[in-house]
mmCIF file of C-alpha atoms and ligand atoms in Angstrom:
data_model
loop_
_atom_site.group_PDB
_atom_site.id
_atom_site.type_symbol
_atom_site.label_atom_id
_atom_site.label_comp_id
_atom_site.label_asym_id
_atom_site.label_seq_id
_atom_site.Cartn_x
_atom_site.Cartn_y
_atom_site.Cartn_z
ATOM 1 C CA MET A 1 52.513 -67.407 -30.954
ATOM 2 C CA THR A 2 49.355 -67.112 -28.929
ATOM 3 C CA LYS A 3 47.706 -70.442 -28.269
ATOM 4 C CA GLY A 4 43.987 -71.038 -28.303
ATOM 5 C CA GLY A 5 42.610 -71.951 -24.890
ATOM 6 C CA SER A 6 44.808 -69.431 -23.110
ATOM 7 C CA SER A 7 43.313 -66.696 -20.984
ATOM 8 C CA VAL A 8 44.342 -63.314 -19.649
ATOM 9 C CA LEU A 9 42.824 -61.076 -17.029
ATOM 10 C CA LEU A 10 43.170 -57.414 -17.966
ATOM 11 C CA ILE A 11 43.032 -55.305 -14.814
ATOM 12 C CA TYR A 12 42.283 -51.669 -15.592
ATOM 13 C CA THR A 13 43.272 -49.255 -12.808
ATOM 14 C CA GLY A 14 43.398 -46.039 -14.863
ATOM 15 C CA GLY A 15 46.197 -43.891 -16.304
ATOM 16 C CA THR A 16 46.716 -42.012 -19.555
ATOM 17 C CA ILE A 17 46.184 -45.129 -21.701
ATOM 18 C CA GLY A 18 42.438 -44.981 -21.020
ATOM 19 C CA MET A 19 41.959 -41.229 -20.886
ATOM 20 C CA LYS A 20 40.270 -38.839 -23.275
ATOM 21 C CA GLU A 21 39.934 -35.086 -23.377
ATOM 22 C CA ASP A 22 36.882 -33.600 -21.706
ATOM 23 C CA GLU A 23 35.189 -30.370 -22.806
ATOM 24 C CA ARG A 24 37.868 -28.326 -20.943
ATOM 25 C CA GLY A 25 40.635 -30.207 -22.787
ATOM 26 C CA MET A 26 41.712 -32.040 -19.578
ATOM 27 C CA LEU A 27 42.570 -35.747 -19.702
ATOM 28 C CA THR A 28 40.055 -37.813 -17.709
ATOM 29 C CA PRO A 29 39.541 -41.604 -17.634
ATOM 30 C CA PHE A 30 36.943 -43.313 -19.824
ATOM 31 C CA ASP A 31 35.445 -46.718 -19.202
ATOM 32 C CA PHE A 32 36.798 -50.108 -20.194
ATOM 33 C CA ASP A 33 34.458 -50.569 -23.169
ATOM 34 C CA GLY A 34 35.649 -47.260 -24.582
ATOM 35 C CA LEU A 35 39.228 -48.378 -24.158
ATOM 36 C CA ILE A 36 38.675 -51.744 -25.811
ATOM 37 C CA GLU A 37 36.812 -50.159 -28.740
ATOM 38 C CA SER A 38 40.012 -48.237 -29.458
ATOM 39 C CA VAL A 39 42.030 -51.467 -29.684
ATOM 40 C CA PRO A 40 40.050 -53.694 -32.106
ATOM 41 C CA GLU A 41 43.275 -55.708 -32.621
ATOM 42 C CA LEU A 42 42.581 -57.428 -29.295
ATOM 43 C CA SER A 43 39.723 -59.354 -30.894
ATOM 44 C CA LYS A 44 42.257 -61.054 -33.190
ATOM 45 C CA PHE A 45 43.754 -62.920 -30.235
ATOM 46 C CA THR A 46 42.507 -66.461 -29.939
ATOM 47 C CA CYS A 47 42.932 -66.345 -26.170
ATOM 48 C CA ARG A 48 40.125 -65.326 -23.821
ATOM 49 C CA ILE A 49 40.555 -61.789 -22.489
ATOM 50 C CA ASP A 50 38.467 -60.938 -19.446
ATOM 51 C CA HIS A 51 38.631 -57.700 -17.589
ATOM 52 C CA TYR A 52 38.374 -56.274 -14.108
ATOM 53 C CA THR A 53 37.893 -52.511 -13.897
ATOM 54 C CA PHE A 54 38.654 -50.402 -10.854
ATOM 55 C CA SER A 55 36.000 -47.948 -9.798
ATOM 56 C CA PRO A 56 36.827 -45.154 -9.687
ATOM 57 C CA LEU A 57 39.615 -45.276 -12.255
ATOM 58 C CA ILE A 58 42.593 -43.356 -10.964
ATOM 59 C CA ASP A 59 45.475 -41.255 -12.144
ATOM 60 C CA SER A 60 48.411 -43.224 -10.771
ATOM 61 C CA SER A 61 49.625 -40.198 -8.814
ATOM 62 C CA ASP A 62 46.879 -41.232 -6.380
ATOM 63 C CA VAL A 63 48.151 -44.796 -5.960
ATOM 64 C CA GLU A 64 48.377 -45.961 -2.354
ATOM 65 C CA PRO A 65 49.376 -49.312 -0.829
ATOM 66 C CA GLY A 66 45.659 -50.165 -0.592
ATOM 67 C CA LEU A 67 45.581 -50.472 -4.386
ATOM 68 C CA TRP A 68 48.521 -52.883 -4.313
ATOM 69 C CA ILE A 69 46.707 -55.011 -1.741
ATOM 70 C CA ARG A 70 43.606 -55.073 -3.960
ATOM 71 C CA LEU A 71 45.711 -56.055 -6.968
ATOM 72 C CA ALA A 72 47.405 -58.867 -5.017
ATOM 73 C CA GLU A 73 44.014 -60.153 -3.819
ATOM 74 C CA ILE A 74 42.454 -59.991 -7.297
ATOM 75 C CA ILE A 75 45.379 -61.995 -8.689
ATOM 76 C CA ARG A 76 45.222 -64.526 -5.825
ATOM 77 C CA ASP A 77 41.443 -64.987 -6.147
ATOM 78 C CA ARG A 78 41.631 -65.590 -9.919
ATOM 79 C CA TYR A 79 45.061 -67.188 -10.070
ATOM 80 C CA ASP A 80 43.920 -70.614 -11.273
ATOM 81 C CA GLU A 81 41.539 -69.184 -13.909
ATOM 82 C CA TYR A 82 44.116 -67.311 -16.009
ATOM 83 C CA ASP A 83 47.464 -67.908 -17.687
ATOM 84 C CA GLY A 84 48.592 -64.368 -17.051
ATOM 85 C CA PHE A 85 47.618 -60.916 -15.832
ATOM 86 C CA VAL A 86 47.999 -57.536 -17.558
ATOM 87 C CA ILE A 87 47.608 -54.455 -15.376
ATOM 88 C CA LEU A 88 46.781 -51.172 -17.106
ATOM 89 C CA HIS A 89 48.252 -48.485 -14.883
ATOM 90 C CA GLY A 90 49.395 -44.878 -15.121
ATOM 91 C CA THR A 91 53.077 -44.441 -15.799
ATOM 92 C CA ASP A 92 53.807 -41.999 -12.968
ATOM 93 C CA THR A 93 53.910 -44.602 -10.195
ATOM 94 C CA MET A 94 54.035 -47.774 -12.289
ATOM 95 C CA ALA A 95 57.569 -48.619 -11.127
ATOM 96 C CA TYR A 96 56.462 -48.314 -7.479
ATOM 97 C CA SER A 97 53.441 -50.577 -8.038
ATOM 98 C CA ALA A 98 55.434 -53.148 -10.016
ATOM 99 C CA SER A 99 58.134 -53.175 -7.318
ATOM 100 C CA ALA A 100 55.535 -53.580 -4.576
ATOM 101 C CA LEU A 101 53.688 -56.419 -6.328
ATOM 102 C CA SER A 102 56.997 -58.217 -6.954
ATOM 103 C CA PHE A 103 57.553 -58.487 -3.197
ATOM 104 C CA MET A 104 53.896 -59.102 -2.327
ATOM 105 C CA LEU A 105 53.531 -62.065 -4.731
ATOM 106 C CA GLU A 106 55.780 -64.911 -3.591
ATOM 107 C CA ASN A 107 56.282 -68.042 -5.737
ATOM 108 C CA LEU A 108 54.759 -66.452 -8.814
ATOM 109 C CA SER A 109 54.479 -68.912 -11.691
ATOM 110 C CA LYS A 110 52.471 -66.681 -14.069
ATOM 111 C CA PRO A 111 53.241 -63.351 -15.749
ATOM 112 C CA VAL A 112 51.984 -60.135 -14.157
ATOM 113 C CA ILE A 113 52.651 -57.398 -16.724
ATOM 114 C CA PHE A 114 52.144 -53.717 -15.969
ATOM 115 C CA THR A 115 51.668 -51.460 -18.955
ATOM 116 C CA GLY A 116 50.201 -48.091 -19.921
ATOM 117 C CA SER A 117 51.061 -45.327 -22.324
ATOM 118 C CA GLN A 118 52.271 -41.791 -22.740
ATOM 119 C CA LEU A 119 49.442 -40.919 -25.166
ATOM 120 C CA PRO A 120 45.809 -42.025 -24.725
ATOM 121 C CA VAL A 121 44.838 -45.080 -26.731
ATOM 122 C CA GLY A 122 42.301 -43.020 -28.758
ATOM 123 C CA ARG A 123 44.968 -40.695 -30.183
ATOM 124 C CA PRO A 124 46.311 -41.516 -33.679
ATOM 125 C CA ARG A 125 49.960 -41.627 -32.558
ATOM 126 C CA THR A 126 49.271 -43.553 -29.367
ATOM 127 C CA ASP A 127 51.889 -45.886 -27.915
ATOM 128 C CA GLY A 128 49.128 -47.588 -25.919
ATOM 129 C CA LYS A 129 48.023 -50.093 -28.547
ATOM 130 C CA GLU A 130 51.451 -51.628 -29.082
ATOM 131 C CA ASN A 131 52.096 -51.715 -25.340
ATOM 132 C CA LEU A 132 48.774 -53.414 -24.602
ATOM 133 C CA ILE A 133 48.863 -55.911 -27.459
ATOM 134 C CA SER A 134 52.433 -57.060 -26.781
ATOM 135 C CA SER A 135 51.707 -57.304 -23.037
ATOM 136 C CA VAL A 136 48.807 -59.674 -23.738
ATOM 137 C CA GLU A 137 51.049 -61.744 -26.011
ATOM 138 C CA ILE A 138 53.713 -61.997 -23.281
ATOM 139 C CA ALA A 139 51.115 -62.805 -20.613
ATOM 140 C CA VAL A 140 50.116 -65.990 -22.457
ATOM 141 C CA ALA A 141 53.571 -67.011 -23.748
ATOM 142 C CA LYS A 142 54.386 -70.590 -22.764
ATOM 143 C CA ASN A 143 57.434 -72.848 -22.839
ATOM 144 C CA PRO A 144 57.088 -76.206 -24.612
ATOM 145 C CA ASP A 145 56.400 -77.857 -21.216
ATOM 146 C CA GLY A 146 53.399 -75.534 -20.680
ATOM 147 C CA SER A 147 55.036 -73.317 -18.051
ATOM 148 C CA ALA A 148 54.955 -69.516 -18.419
ATOM 149 C CA VAL A 149 57.931 -67.967 -20.193
ATOM 150 C CA VAL A 150 57.982 -64.988 -17.820
ATOM 151 C CA PRO A 151 56.786 -65.911 -14.307
ATOM 152 C CA GLU A 152 57.647 -62.449 -12.995
ATOM 153 C CA VAL A 153 56.146 -59.044 -12.244
ATOM 154 C CA CYS A 154 57.264 -56.864 -15.177
ATOM 155 C CA ILE A 155 56.717 -53.588 -16.963
ATOM 156 C CA PHE A 156 56.218 -53.676 -20.735
ATOM 157 C CA PHE A 157 56.828 -50.337 -22.410
ATOM 158 C CA ASN A 158 58.204 -49.117 -25.734
ATOM 159 C CA SER A 159 59.026 -52.626 -27.015
ATOM 160 C CA GLN A 160 60.865 -53.690 -23.885
ATOM 161 C CA LEU A 161 59.929 -56.025 -21.080
ATOM 162 C CA LEU A 162 61.646 -54.927 -17.873
ATOM 163 C CA ARG A 163 61.774 -56.588 -14.473
ATOM 164 C CA GLY A 164 59.313 -54.583 -12.359
ATOM 165 C CA ASN A 165 61.548 -54.063 -9.343
ATOM 166 C CA ARG A 166 64.456 -52.939 -11.552
ATOM 167 C CA SER A 167 62.459 -50.294 -13.418
ATOM 168 C CA THR A 168 62.166 -46.572 -13.018
ATOM 169 C CA LYS A 169 60.304 -43.886 -14.929
ATOM 170 C CA ALA A 170 63.116 -41.848 -16.474
ATOM 171 C CA ASP A 171 61.398 -39.751 -19.141
ATOM 172 C CA ALA A 172 58.223 -37.695 -18.738
ATOM 173 C CA THR A 173 57.564 -37.188 -22.454
ATOM 174 C CA SER A 174 59.319 -39.804 -24.606
ATOM 175 C CA PHE A 175 57.620 -43.096 -25.510
ATOM 176 C CA ASN A 176 60.783 -44.634 -24.063
ATOM 177 C CA ALA A 177 59.629 -43.724 -20.552
ATOM 178 C CA PHE A 178 61.143 -46.539 -18.492
ATOM 179 C CA ARG A 179 64.669 -47.743 -17.831
ATOM 180 C CA SER A 180 66.065 -50.759 -16.060
ATOM 181 C CA PRO A 181 69.569 -49.390 -15.561
ATOM 182 C CA ASN A 182 71.064 -52.254 -13.582
ATOM 183 C CA TYR A 183 69.397 -55.287 -15.166
ATOM 184 C CA PRO A 184 68.950 -56.150 -18.853
ATOM 185 C CA PRO A 185 65.491 -56.290 -20.482
ATOM 186 C CA LEU A 186 63.742 -59.649 -20.090
ATOM 187 C CA ALA A 187 62.424 -59.412 -23.648
ATOM 188 C CA THR A 188 62.432 -57.123 -26.670
ATOM 189 C CA ALA A 189 59.521 -56.894 -29.082
ATOM 190 C CA GLY A 190 60.313 -56.515 -32.772
ATOM 191 C CA ILE A 191 58.917 -58.707 -35.526
ATOM 192 C CA ASP A 192 59.099 -61.436 -32.878
ATOM 193 C CA ILE A 193 59.190 -61.110 -29.134
ATOM 194 C CA ARG A 194 62.709 -62.190 -28.195
ATOM 195 C CA TYR A 195 63.036 -63.427 -24.639
ATOM 196 C CA ASN A 196 66.279 -63.057 -22.718
ATOM 197 C CA ARG A 197 65.703 -66.428 -21.092
ATOM 198 C CA LYS A 198 68.917 -66.489 -19.047
ATOM 199 C CA MET A 199 67.819 -63.348 -17.210
ATOM 200 C CA ILE A 200 64.261 -64.482 -16.379
ATOM 201 C CA ALA A 201 63.838 -65.882 -12.866
ATOM 202 C CA PRO A 202 62.464 -69.427 -12.950
ATOM 203 C CA ALA A 203 59.278 -70.255 -11.044
ATOM 204 C CA THR A 204 59.859 -71.961 -7.686
ATOM 205 C CA GLY A 205 57.121 -74.538 -8.289
ATOM 206 C CA LYS A 206 55.614 -73.724 -4.864
ATOM 207 C CA PRO A 207 52.087 -72.394 -4.305
ATOM 208 C CA LEU A 208 51.504 -68.640 -4.607
ATOM 209 C CA ILE A 209 51.613 -66.730 -1.319
ATOM 210 C CA ILE A 210 50.491 -63.115 -1.130
ATOM 211 C CA HIS A 211 51.867 -60.714 1.467
ATOM 212 C CA THR A 212 49.458 -57.914 2.285
ATOM 213 C CA GLU A 213 50.923 -56.733 5.601
ATOM 214 C CA LEU A 214 52.816 -53.577 4.649
ATOM 215 C CA ASP A 215 54.448 -51.190 7.099
ATOM 216 C CA THR A 216 54.677 -47.800 5.404
ATOM 217 C CA ARG A 217 56.586 -45.887 8.091
ATOM 218 C CA VAL A 218 59.386 -44.969 5.691
ATOM 219 C CA SER A 219 60.810 -41.552 4.726
ATOM 220 C CA ILE A 220 63.196 -40.622 1.944
ATOM 221 C CA LEU A 221 66.036 -38.175 2.577
ATOM 222 C CA GLU A 222 67.633 -36.927 -0.635
ATOM 223 C CA VAL A 223 70.947 -35.290 0.294
ATOM 224 C CA HIS A 224 71.849 -32.128 -1.595
ATOM 225 C CA PRO A 225 74.303 -29.272 -1.252
ATOM 226 C CA GLY A 226 72.945 -26.790 1.274
ATOM 227 C CA ILE A 227 70.729 -29.243 3.156
ATOM 228 C CA THR A 228 70.364 -28.016 6.732
ATOM 229 C CA PRO A 229 70.772 -29.906 10.024
ATOM 230 C CA GLN A 230 67.130 -29.075 10.838
ATOM 231 C CA VAL A 231 65.840 -30.792 7.709
ATOM 232 C CA VAL A 232 68.081 -33.837 8.219
ATOM 233 C CA ARG A 233 67.093 -34.053 11.883
ATOM 234 C CA ASN A 234 63.357 -33.816 11.080
ATOM 235 C CA ILE A 235 63.531 -36.639 8.561
ATOM 236 C CA LEU A 236 65.985 -38.965 10.307
ATOM 237 C CA LEU A 237 64.791 -38.547 13.882
ATOM 238 C CA GLY A 238 61.052 -38.100 13.271
ATOM 239 C CA PRO A 239 59.087 -40.336 15.661
ATOM 240 C CA GLU A 240 56.800 -41.529 12.835
ATOM 241 C CA THR A 241 59.531 -43.203 10.795
ATOM 242 C CA ARG A 242 60.802 -46.722 11.336
ATOM 243 C CA ALA A 243 63.109 -46.564 8.314
ATOM 244 C CA VAL A 244 64.735 -43.886 6.176
ATOM 245 C CA ILE A 245 66.081 -44.326 2.668
ATOM 246 C CA ILE A 246 69.057 -41.981 2.311
ATOM 247 C CA GLU A 247 69.489 -41.073 -1.356
ATOM 248 C CA THR A 248 73.208 -40.364 -1.536
ATOM 249 C CA TYR A 249 75.628 -39.099 -4.165
ATOM 250 C CA GLY A 250 77.500 -41.412 -6.541
ATOM 251 C CA SER A 251 78.590 -44.670 -4.980
ATOM 252 C CA GLY A 252 76.921 -43.984 -1.645
ATOM 253 C CA ASN A 253 78.503 -40.782 -0.377
ATOM 254 C CA ALA A 254 76.867 -38.179 1.814
ATOM 255 C CA ILE A 255 78.014 -35.144 3.749
ATOM 256 C CA SER A 256 81.076 -35.918 5.868
ATOM 257 C CA LYS A 257 80.505 -33.017 8.303
ATOM 258 C CA ASP A 258 80.297 -33.987 11.974
ATOM 259 C CA TRP A 259 76.733 -32.672 12.373
ATOM 260 C CA PHE A 260 75.446 -34.988 9.630
ATOM 261 C CA ILE A 261 77.203 -38.131 10.888
ATOM 262 C CA GLN A 262 76.087 -37.293 14.447
ATOM 263 C CA ILE A 263 72.403 -37.202 13.400
ATOM 264 C CA VAL A 264 72.816 -40.475 11.458
ATOM 265 C CA ARG A 265 74.388 -42.071 14.554
ATOM 266 C CA GLU A 266 71.556 -40.773 16.712
ATOM 267 C CA ALA A 267 68.931 -42.238 14.342
ATOM 268 C CA SER A 268 70.806 -45.523 14.311
ATOM 269 C CA ALA A 269 71.004 -45.569 18.110
ATOM 270 C CA MET A 270 67.200 -45.111 18.176
ATOM 271 C CA GLY A 271 67.043 -48.428 16.274
ATOM 272 C CA LYS A 272 65.909 -46.909 12.976
ATOM 273 C CA ILE A 273 66.594 -48.744 9.736
ATOM 274 C CA LEU A 274 68.793 -46.574 7.493
ATOM 275 C CA LEU A 275 69.241 -47.653 3.894
ATOM 276 C CA ASN A 276 71.728 -46.133 1.443
ATOM 277 C CA VAL A 277 70.560 -45.858 -2.186
ATOM 278 C CA THR A 278 72.330 -43.826 -4.877
ATOM 279 C CA GLN A 279 70.753 -40.796 -6.573
ATOM 280 C CA CYS A 280 72.436 -41.901 -9.814
ATOM 281 C CA LEU A 281 70.259 -43.589 -12.413
ATOM 282 C CA ALA A 282 72.667 -46.525 -12.759
ATOM 283 C CA GLY A 283 75.391 -48.207 -10.726
ATOM 284 C CA THR A 284 75.695 -49.287 -7.140
ATOM 285 C CA VAL A 285 76.368 -48.102 -3.613
ATOM 286 C CA ASN A 286 79.760 -49.168 -2.290
ATOM 287 C CA MET A 287 80.358 -47.824 1.179
ATOM 288 C CA ASP A 288 83.948 -49.145 1.241
ATOM 289 C CA LEU A 289 85.126 -46.839 -1.531
ATOM 290 C CA TYR A 290 85.259 -43.337 0.008
ATOM 291 C CA ALA A 291 85.709 -42.089 3.547
ATOM 292 C CA THR A 292 82.244 -40.454 3.446
ATOM 293 C CA GLY A 293 80.622 -43.805 2.570
ATOM 294 C CA CYS A 294 82.629 -45.609 5.292
ATOM 295 C CA ALA A 295 81.433 -43.055 7.849
ATOM 296 C CA LEU A 296 77.824 -43.888 6.977
ATOM 297 C CA ARG A 297 78.486 -47.617 7.190
ATOM 298 C CA ASP A 298 80.190 -47.181 10.577
ATOM 299 C CA ALA A 299 77.202 -45.147 11.755
ATOM 300 C CA GLY A 300 74.912 -48.125 11.057
ATOM 301 C CA VAL A 301 73.641 -47.409 7.527
ATOM 302 C CA VAL A 302 72.905 -50.502 5.386
ATOM 303 C CA SER A 303 73.904 -50.603 1.699
ATOM 304 C CA GLY A 304 71.059 -50.675 -0.805
ATOM 305 C CA GLY A 305 73.493 -51.889 -3.495
ATOM 306 C CA ASP A 306 72.072 -51.242 -6.960
ATOM 307 C CA MET A 307 68.409 -51.100 -5.900
ATOM 308 C CA THR A 308 66.182 -48.385 -7.331
ATOM 309 C CA THR A 309 64.490 -46.110 -4.798
ATOM 310 C CA GLU A 310 61.154 -47.643 -5.857
ATOM 311 C CA ALA A 311 62.396 -51.169 -5.105
ATOM 312 C CA ALA A 312 63.983 -50.044 -1.837
ATOM 313 C CA LEU A 313 60.708 -48.477 -0.668
ATOM 314 C CA ALA A 314 58.667 -51.532 -1.648
ATOM 315 C CA LYS A 315 61.151 -53.922 -0.020
ATOM 316 C CA LEU A 316 61.058 -51.936 3.227
ATOM 317 C CA PHE A 317 57.228 -51.867 3.269
ATOM 318 C CA PHE A 318 57.194 -55.637 2.678
ATOM 319 C CA LEU A 319 59.973 -56.640 5.119
ATOM 320 C CA MET A 320 58.762 -54.311 7.876
ATOM 321 C CA GLY A 321 55.228 -55.618 7.410
ATOM 322 C CA SER A 322 56.471 -59.190 7.734
ATOM 323 C CA THR A 323 58.656 -58.737 10.803
ATOM 324 C CA LYS A 324 58.590 -56.616 13.930
ATOM 325 C CA GLY A 325 62.368 -56.860 14.424
ATOM 326 C CA ASN A 326 64.425 -54.068 12.850
ATOM 327 C CA ALA A 327 67.640 -56.111 13.110
ATOM 328 C CA GLN A 328 66.062 -58.833 10.977
ATOM 329 C CA VAL A 329 64.805 -56.302 8.417
ATOM 330 C CA LYS A 330 68.334 -54.820 8.207
ATOM 331 C CA SER A 331 69.855 -58.254 7.681
ATOM 332 C CA LEU A 332 67.488 -58.956 4.751
ATOM 333 C CA LEU A 333 67.726 -55.615 2.953
ATOM 334 C CA ASP A 334 70.861 -56.414 0.973
ATOM 335 C CA LYS A 335 69.713 -59.978 0.194
ATOM 336 C CA ASN A 336 68.339 -60.868 -3.203
ATOM 337 C CA ILE A 337 64.690 -61.673 -2.463
ATOM 338 C CA ARG A 338 62.887 -61.181 -5.814
ATOM 339 C CA GLY A 339 65.786 -60.220 -8.049
ATOM 340 C CA GLY A 340 65.686 -56.527 -7.129
ATOM 341 C CA ILE A 341 69.357 -56.268 -6.156
ATOM 342 C CA THR A 342 72.610 -57.654 -7.558
ATOM 343 C CA GLN A 343 74.542 -59.782 -5.062
HETATM 344 N N1 LIG B 1 49.338 -39.101 -14.685
HETATM 345 C C1 LIG B 1 49.205 -40.311 -15.455
HETATM 346 C C2 LIG B 1 49.185 -41.475 -14.488
HETATM 347 O O1 LIG B 1 50.202 -41.844 -13.966
HETATM 348 C C3 LIG B 1 50.323 -40.425 -16.406
HETATM 349 C C4 LIG B 1 50.320 -41.667 -17.271
HETATM 350 O O2 LIG B 1 49.518 -42.565 -17.160
HETATM 351 O O3 LIG B 1 51.206 -41.722 -18.122
HETATM 352 O O4 LIG B 1 48.139 -42.011 -14.238
#
């Protein structure tokens, strides 16, 4: 139940949820008032709902770390004023933004819920209304002692509340757009919103700290049959990269050919951070299982365990921004910092 006296800040960054067709039939963003007019149900909440609108509104394909920094600062500056925060965001990069915010907001004691929709909120069959209304409900949900039920960065979509840094966009067209393959939903919305309390990380009780130093010198190398030494060399040895996420097959296997392992060794010898994440939707990297995985481990590659690529990228940006030492970053990558990896 929503309690009177509660308050939510709705942060509108853009995305399909707030778009409408222009005269050419293209989806373009419309303003916050237009969006709210389409969801009159919001006025039935007894809590106060304020809003902060980004200008310009963006399609989330244009999201950059600067937007994450703005979001972290907006939340920090208004942290004491609100019980929770709902971020309206395009679905395309929502899992990246939710992963990033999870690392940037340390000691979170209030919900930060990302949501959006596959169909604009003005369309009759929209999924946006349900997503928005339930997100507001979750953002103000309290335990009997007054603490927030979900003091985490999450994504709410298609009746499920997912941990942000465990989520990935897995379907371009279905309303069921997001998955959290390696961690169960934190809540499911039916007649009631049922919280999976055992799986929700408790608040630390310490003051919120925001981390806005991000080092983005990361590349992603997705191995595939037919990949050439030139391509691997360009990505792994490029002077601009401090870290490379290697998206491997299955449980962390890559090409066992000498040329590949040689380039990996060379990158490692240059001091680069090399992180192994699986291309599979679910499951974990285990570099002790197959000879090809062992070869990567012996060449200095760190296991990304069951992290999503989105979480791995965000964790690297955050850790590299916080420390100059690559050895320290490597030692923290497989540690559970905000619940983004199973240990
Ligand atoms: N391209 C849109 C975006 O990510 C898609 C969406 O919102 O679903 O902003």
